Coordinates of C-alpha atoms in Angstrom, one line a residue:
M1 CA -26.3 -11.8 -30.1
P2 CA -24.4 -8.5 -29.6
C3 CA -22.8 -7.8 -26.2
D4 CA -25.0 -5.6 -24.0
L5 CA -23.2 -2.3 -23.4
S6 CA -26.4 -0.4 -22.4
A7 CA -25.3 0.0 -18.8
L8 CA -22.4 2.2 -20.0
N9 CA -24.5 4.7 -22.0
D10 CA -24.6 7.5 -19.4
E11 CA -21.5 6.5 -17.4
P12 CA -18.3 8.6 -17.5
R13 CA -16.0 5.7 -16.5
L14 CA -15.8 1.9 -16.6
L15 CA -13.8 0.7 -13.7
M16 CA -12.7 -2.9 -13.1
E17 CA -10.4 -4.8 -10.7
A18 CA -8.9 -8.2 -11.3
S19 CA -7.6 -10.3 -8.4
L20 CA -4.2 -11.9 -9.2
R21 CA -2.0 -14.5 -7.6
P22 CA 1.3 -16.2 -8.4
V23 CA 0.8 -19.3 -10.5
Q24 CA 3.3 -21.1 -8.2
G25 CA 4.4 -20.4 -4.7
S26 CA 3.8 -17.0 -3.2
R27 CA 6.7 -14.8 -4.5
F28 CA 6.7 -12.4 -7.4
Q29 CA 9.0 -9.8 -8.9
P30 CA 7.6 -6.2 -9.2
T31 CA 8.7 -3.8 -11.9
G32 CA 11.8 -1.8 -11.3
F33 CA 12.9 1.8 -12.1
P34 CA 16.4 3.2 -12.8
N35 CA 17.9 4.9 -9.7
L36 CA 14.8 3.8 -7.6
G37 CA 14.4 0.1 -7.8
H38 CA 11.0 -1.2 -6.7
A39 CA 8.3 1.5 -6.1
V40 CA 7.3 0.9 -2.5
Y41 CA 5.0 3.2 -0.5
D42 CA 2.9 3.1 2.7
S43 CA -0.8 2.2 2.3
P44 CA -3.2 5.2 3.0
D45 CA -4.4 3.6 6.3
G46 CA -0.8 3.1 7.4
E47 CA -1.4 -0.6 7.9
G48 CA 1.3 -1.9 5.6
R49 CA 3.2 -1.3 2.4
I50 CA 2.2 -1.3 -1.2
V51 CA 4.5 -2.2 -4.0
L52 CA 3.8 -1.3 -7.7
V53 CA 3.9 -4.5 -9.6
E54 CA 3.3 -3.0 -13.0
S55 CA 3.1 0.7 -14.0
A56 CA 0.6 2.5 -16.3
Q57 CA 3.2 2.9 -19.0
S58 CA 4.1 -0.8 -19.0
M59 CA 0.5 -1.9 -18.8
A60 CA -0.3 0.1 -22.0
N61 CA 2.4 -1.9 -23.8
R62 CA 1.1 -5.2 -22.4
L63 CA -2.5 -4.5 -23.4
E64 CA -1.2 -3.7 -26.9
S65 CA 1.1 -6.7 -27.2
V66 CA -1.7 -9.3 -26.7
C67 CA -3.3 -7.8 -29.8
W68 CA -0.5 -8.7 -32.2
D69 CA 0.3 -12.1 -33.8
E70 CA 4.1 -12.1 -34.0
V71 CA 4.2 -15.2 -36.2
A72 CA 1.8 -13.8 -38.8
D73 CA 3.1 -10.3 -38.3
D74 CA -0.5 -9.1 -38.1
W75 CA -3.3 -8.3 -35.7
V76 CA -4.6 -11.3 -33.9
G77 CA -7.6 -12.9 -35.8
P78 CA -10.5 -11.0 -34.4
L79 CA -8.8 -7.6 -34.8
R80 CA -7.7 -8.0 -38.4
G81 CA -8.8 -5.0 -40.5
L82 CA -7.9 -2.4 -38.0
P83 CA -5.5 0.3 -39.3
V84 CA -1.8 0.1 -38.5
V85 CA 1.4 1.6 -39.8
R86 CA 4.1 -1.0 -40.5
V87 CA 7.8 -0.3 -40.6
V88 CA 10.2 -2.4 -42.7
D89 CA 13.9 -2.1 -43.3
G90 CA 15.6 -1.6 -46.7
S91 CA 15.1 -5.3 -47.6
G92 CA 11.4 -5.3 -46.6
K93 CA 11.9 -7.1 -43.3
A94 CA 9.5 -6.1 -40.6
L95 CA 11.0 -3.8 -37.9
T96 CA 8.1 -2.5 -35.8
N97 CA 4.7 -1.0 -36.2
S98 CA 2.5 1.7 -34.6
L99 CA 0.8 -0.8 -32.3
L100 CA 4.0 -2.2 -30.7
D101 CA 6.3 0.8 -30.8
A102 CA 6.5 2.7 -27.5
H103 CA 5.6 6.0 -29.2
R104 CA 2.9 4.6 -31.5
L105 CA 2.3 6.9 -34.4
N106 CA 5.0 9.2 -33.1
S107 CA 7.6 6.5 -33.5
P108 CA 10.9 7.8 -34.9
Y109 CA 10.9 4.8 -37.2
I110 CA 7.7 6.2 -38.8
L111 CA 8.5 9.9 -38.8
E112 CA 12.3 10.3 -38.7
G113 CA 13.5 8.1 -41.5
K114 CA 14.1 9.0 -45.2
D115 CA 10.6 7.7 -46.1
K116 CA 8.4 10.7 -45.4
S117 CA 5.2 9.2 -46.9
V118 CA 3.3 8.9 -43.6
L119 CA 4.7 12.2 -42.2
D120 CA 3.5 14.0 -45.4
L121 CA 0.1 12.4 -45.1
L122 CA -0.2 13.6 -41.5
K123 CA 0.9 17.1 -42.5
Q124 CA -1.9 17.2 -45.0
R125 CA -4.6 15.9 -42.7
L126 CA -3.5 17.9 -39.7
V127 CA -2.8 21.2 -41.4
T128 CA -5.9 22.9 -40.0
L129 CA -4.7 22.3 -36.5
G130 CA -1.6 24.5 -36.9
V131 CA -3.3 27.6 -35.7
G132 CA -5.4 28.2 -32.6
S133 CA -6.4 25.7 -30.0
V134 CA -6.2 22.0 -31.0
D135 CA -9.4 20.4 -32.1
L136 CA -9.2 17.0 -30.4
R137 CA -12.1 15.7 -32.5
E138 CA -10.2 16.4 -35.7
L139 CA -7.1 14.8 -34.2
A140 CA -9.2 11.8 -33.2
K141 CA -10.6 11.4 -36.7
V142 CA -7.1 11.3 -38.2
L143 CA -5.9 8.8 -35.5
L144 CA -8.9 6.6 -36.3
E145 CA -7.7 6.4 -39.9
F146 CA -4.0 5.9 -39.3
D147 CA -3.6 4.3 -35.8
T148 CA -6.9 3.4 -34.2
N149 CA -5.2 1.9 -31.2
A150 CA -3.8 5.3 -30.2
L151 CA -7.4 6.5 -29.4
L152 CA -7.3 4.1 -26.5
H153 CA -3.6 4.4 -25.3
G154 CA -2.9 8.0 -26.3
V155 CA -0.3 9.7 -28.4
F156 CA 2.0 12.8 -28.5
L157 CA 2.9 14.0 -31.9
A158 CA 5.8 16.0 -30.8
K159 CA 7.2 17.1 -34.2
K160 CA 7.2 20.8 -34.8
D161 CA 5.9 20.5 -38.3
L162 CA 2.8 18.8 -37.0
A163 CA 0.8 21.7 -35.6
G164 CA 3.9 22.9 -33.8
G165 CA 4.3 19.7 -31.8
R166 CA 1.2 20.4 -29.8
L167 CA -0.9 17.3 -30.7
R168 CA -1.4 15.3 -27.6
L169 CA -4.2 12.9 -26.8
P170 CA -4.4 11.4 -23.3
R171 CA -5.1 7.7 -22.6
S172 CA -8.7 6.6 -22.7
L173 CA -7.7 3.2 -21.3
S174 CA -5.3 3.0 -18.4
A175 CA -4.3 0.3 -16.0
F176 CA -1.8 -0.6 -13.3
V177 CA -1.1 -3.5 -10.8
E178 CA -0.5 -3.1 -7.1
A179 CA 0.2 -5.5 -4.3
E180 CA -1.0 -4.7 -0.7
N181 CA 0.6 -5.7 2.6
A182 CA 3.8 -6.4 0.7
K183 CA 6.9 -7.7 2.3
V184 CA 10.4 -8.4 0.9
A185 CA 11.4 -12.0 0.3
A186 CA 15.2 -11.6 0.3
S187 CA 17.3 -14.2 -1.4
G188 CA 20.4 -14.5 -3.6
G189 CA 22.9 -16.8 -5.2
V190 CA 26.3 -17.1 -6.8
K191 CA 27.3 -17.2 -10.5
N192 CA 29.8 -20.0 -10.3
D193 CA 33.0 -20.3 -12.4
V194 CA 34.1 -24.0 -12.3
V195 CA 37.2 -23.3 -14.3
D196 CA 38.7 -20.3 -12.4
P197 CA 36.7 -19.2 -9.3
S198 CA 39.1 -16.4 -8.6
G199 CA 39.1 -15.0 -12.1
D200 CA 38.6 -11.4 -13.1
T201 CA 35.0 -10.7 -12.4
A202 CA 35.1 -7.4 -14.4
K203 CA 35.6 -9.6 -17.5
G204 CA 32.9 -12.1 -16.6
F205 CA 35.2 -14.7 -14.9
G206 CA 35.2 -15.9 -11.3
N207 CA 32.5 -16.6 -8.7
V208 CA 30.1 -13.7 -8.3
P209 CA 27.7 -13.7 -5.3
F210 CA 24.5 -11.6 -5.7
A211 CA 21.5 -10.5 -3.7
R212 CA 18.0 -10.7 -4.9
D213 CA 14.8 -9.2 -3.6
E214 CA 11.4 -10.7 -4.5
W215 CA 8.1 -10.0 -2.7
V216 CA 5.1 -11.6 -1.1
A217 CA 1.8 -9.9 -0.6
G218 CA -1.6 -10.4 1.0
K219 CA -3.4 -9.1 -2.2
I220 CA -2.4 -8.4 -5.8
T221 CA -4.9 -6.4 -7.9
A222 CA -4.9 -5.2 -11.5
F223 CA -6.9 -2.0 -11.9
F224 CA -8.5 -0.9 -15.2
N225 CA -10.0 2.5 -16.1
L226 CA -11.8 3.2 -19.4
D227 CA -12.7 6.9 -19.9
L228 CA -16.1 6.5 -21.7
R229 CA -16.7 10.3 -21.6
Q230 CA -13.5 10.9 -23.5
I231 CA -14.3 8.3 -26.1
R232 CA -17.8 9.8 -26.7
A233 CA -16.2 13.3 -26.9
F234 CA -14.2 12.2 -29.9
G235 CA -17.5 12.7 -31.8
L236 CA -16.8 9.8 -34.2
G237 CA -20.3 8.3 -34.0
E238 CA -22.0 5.3 -32.3
D239 CA -20.3 2.6 -34.4
V240 CA -16.8 3.9 -33.6
T241 CA -17.6 4.4 -29.9
R242 CA -18.8 0.8 -29.7
L243 CA -15.7 -0.4 -31.5
L244 CA -13.4 1.4 -29.1
V245 CA -15.2 0.1 -26.0
M246 CA -15.2 -3.4 -27.4
L247 CA -11.5 -3.2 -28.3
A248 CA -10.7 -2.0 -24.8
L249 CA -12.7 -5.0 -23.3
F250 CA -10.9 -7.4 -25.7
K251 CA -7.5 -6.1 -24.5
I252 CA -8.4 -6.4 -20.8
R253 CA -9.9 -9.9 -21.2
K254 CA -7.1 -11.2 -23.4
F255 CA -4.4 -9.8 -21.1
L256 CA -5.9 -11.5 -18.1
V257 CA -6.0 -14.8 -20.0
E258 CA -2.7 -14.7 -21.9
G259 CA -0.6 -11.7 -20.7
L260 CA 0.1 -12.2 -17.1
R261 CA 3.6 -13.6 -17.3
L262 CA 5.1 -10.2 -16.6
R263 CA 8.6 -11.3 -16.0
T264 CA 10.4 -14.7 -15.4
A265 CA 9.8 -14.3 -11.7
C266 CA 6.4 -12.7 -12.0
D267 CA 4.0 -15.2 -13.5
L268 CA 0.4 -14.6 -12.3
D269 CA -3.1 -15.9 -12.7
A270 CA -6.3 -14.0 -12.6
T271 CA -8.7 -15.4 -10.0
G272 CA -11.6 -13.1 -10.6
V273 CA -12.7 -9.8 -12.2
T274 CA -15.1 -7.3 -10.6
V275 CA -16.7 -4.3 -12.2
T276 CA -16.7 -1.5 -9.6
R277 CA -18.4 1.2 -11.8
P278 CA -21.1 0.9 -13.0
R279 CA -21.9 -2.1 -10.8
D280 CA -24.8 -3.3 -13.0
F281 CA -22.6 -3.8 -16.1
A282 CA -22.1 -7.5 -16.9
L283 CA -18.6 -7.8 -18.4
P284 CA -18.7 -10.0 -21.5
D285 CA -16.3 -12.9 -21.7
L286 CA -13.5 -13.0 -24.2
A287 CA -15.2 -15.4 -26.6
A288 CA -18.3 -13.2 -26.9
I289 CA -16.1 -10.1 -27.5
A290 CA -14.0 -11.9 -30.1
R291 CA -17.1 -12.9 -32.0
E292 CA -18.5 -9.4 -32.2
I293 CA -15.4 -7.3 -33.0
P294 CA -14.9 -8.3 -36.6
G295 CA -18.4 -7.1 -37.5
S296 CA -17.8 -3.9 -35.5
I297 CA -14.6 -3.3 -37.5
E298 CA -16.4 -3.8 -40.8
A299 CA -19.3 -1.5 -39.7
V300 CA -16.8 1.3 -39.2
G301 CA -14.8 0.4 -42.3
S302 CA -17.9 0.4 -44.5
Q303 CA -18.3 4.1 -43.7
G304 CA -14.9 4.9 -45.1
L305 CA -13.6 6.0 -41.7
F306 CA -10.4 3.9 -42.0
G307 CA -9.3 5.7 -45.1
E308 CA -8.1 4.3 -48.4
S309 CA -5.6 1.8 -46.9
R310 CA -5.8 0.2 -43.5
V311 CA -2.2 -0.8 -43.6
L312 CA 0.4 1.9 -44.4
T313 CA 4.1 0.7 -44.8
V314 CA 7.1 2.9 -44.1
K315 CA 10.6 1.9 -45.1
Y316 CA 13.0 2.9 -42.4
E317 CA 16.5 3.9 -43.5
K318 CA 18.7 6.3 -41.7

């Protein structure tokens, strides 16, 4: 029986929150930023501090990574048949793809190598967008064919010979993780050199003491925001809209089951998921979503919306 998405029909957003906790003990390691370290800020009510556990940029990557089977070098089972651009080296060995690369279809490994096959295809398909305001519906149509995933996580085709570098699509699915009432759990250690404790530490010898900051918190929450209005505005039809919503739900559910080991010292469990808008939407479980998605992919594919080839391969050579 198909998953019931009727509660979303007239909603502009689907908002969800997942309660998280460390799988062992109480400490966790938040994400860090160059020249900043951990992102720490006062709570709006002034009653404590909040630490950013995972940023929107990183969460996009994590929601994508749970969709790829690294052993098979393919989509995970339920998602097979979705379009993707693969990148191989001169010997045919896999390098990356438009799902896993940080820039998705705008990856330099896809657009900047000697193999211009995908770039030339994009030029042909996007030629009408070179003059005047960008028609996001036409851009969405092309992305559906080449890199369906980008319709959820956004893309910026910055090359000048692609409509002057103006082709930008914002995220339809965004997420982040915050910890409330956060406090530093300071610790440290020593890298021991049993051969020469007083050796030259600049060369990796000697004993090296170090400080380490982990955190504890009263509450850790993952937030998810699916822009239903933007997905419908793509104008790609009911089957595509349903596929994109189901794909987003698959990503969220699978991340909460398999993707919460964010770092060695940040291994989390989900203890519950709440839909905060619309409150009458019953979130399907992962098994139900996984059963439906293959049929949804074929429903879109049977209309020719994925183009002639669902897998394009680019050979990257400098």
